[in-house]
Amino acid sequence: PTEPGPEQRERPRRRYRDGRWRTGPLRPRRRAVPAPLTVVFCHGYCLTQDSWHFQRAALRGRVRAVYWDQRSHGRSGLGRAGAAGEPVGIDRLGRDLKAVLDALVPEGPVVLAGHSMGGMTVMAFADQYPQYVRERVAGVMLVGTSAGRLGTVTLGLPAVGARALHRVVPGLLRALSTQVDLVERGRRATADLFATVVKRYAFGSYVDPVVARFAERMLESTPIDVVAEFFPAFTQHEKAEALAALEGVPTLVLAGDGDLLTPADHSAAIAEALPDAVLVVVEDAGHLVMMEHPGTVNREMAALLVRAAERAGAPLPDAVRESARGPEDGPARRPKGGPPPGAA
């Protein structure tokens, strides 16, 4: 869905002397109003657009935003490529993002936000459409993501166990994808174990049980055949060189220090490749940092929007500028870059 900013709200209607009703101001504006920012949110693997719940609440009525479910996730279907049996790759997701932008954001400056697989989608998009990035992208937010080397991630396990897991998981998922009904029954029977695994890999600290269950429901809603279909794409994802397309674009790179799926050093590597990027590592946070510490993430997001608006010459509500200076809900450290303009 697309949520309007203050500029897109319904304008007043007035009745003129000829008896006709017209929408808009009595006098035409003499100068064109700069186009407002539109933030497009890309969610992660086995999640949905609902994973941006707290960011959506923070921006509602203030900034125009687009939320979409990536192919095979949430309310989106397989798409023609998936239905035809074409393997899903991150580049395909980058082209999906281009289709979303063409349909819903035909003009004006854009800020691209991606979490985990969504961040990879943004990188693939930038790699394939560098001219679009130069002309339209005013800012980028990469949360808990990676530009490659995911096959080396240990997942918090001893190195030997991690290597064995990386070898076994693809085949195991393929086998399970042929037994969808059995897997779904097994999920229900092992709900408590599943909840424990989610808390281990999604969060780095205690979270409200309502938030934890919210995350569990998103993960549970992803069919096992979709889990299996997408998994190989991550070992093939190598987009370190593609980051060059984002040079000069205001960028926020944010990670949780306890992220076991896309460790913070992967975010540090992205920031190292983008000299103007602001790197924020949130303490006591896991992979779903935007749900675990929404106040911190929202504050940093607002600071990025201030930078993006300045780059694009776009209007930005004072409420967003103020939230960039507001209190955070958890400690964060900045290994490089210092505070962005407008942040405390």
XYZ file of N, CA and C in Angstrom, residues 47-54:
24
model
N 9.694 -12.606 5.795
C 8.932 -11.578 6.496
C 7.919 -10.972 5.527
N 7.276 -9.902 5.932
C 6.345 -9.180 5.069
C 6.532 -7.687 5.307
N 5.757 -6.893 4.588
C 5.808 -5.449 4.793
C 5.467 -5.062 6.229
N 4.793 -5.951 6.956
C 4.421 -5.650 8.339
C 5.628 -5.557 9.264
N 6.783 -6.047 8.821
C 7.980 -5.936 9.661
C 8.396 -4.482 9.859
N 7.872 -3.583 9.023
C 8.142 -2.146 9.156
C 7.050 -1.457 9.978
N 6.353 -2.194 10.799
C 5.193 -1.657 11.527
C 5.515 -0.360 12.273
N 6.614 -0.355 13.018
C 6.929 0.809 13.853
C 7.405 1.999 13.017
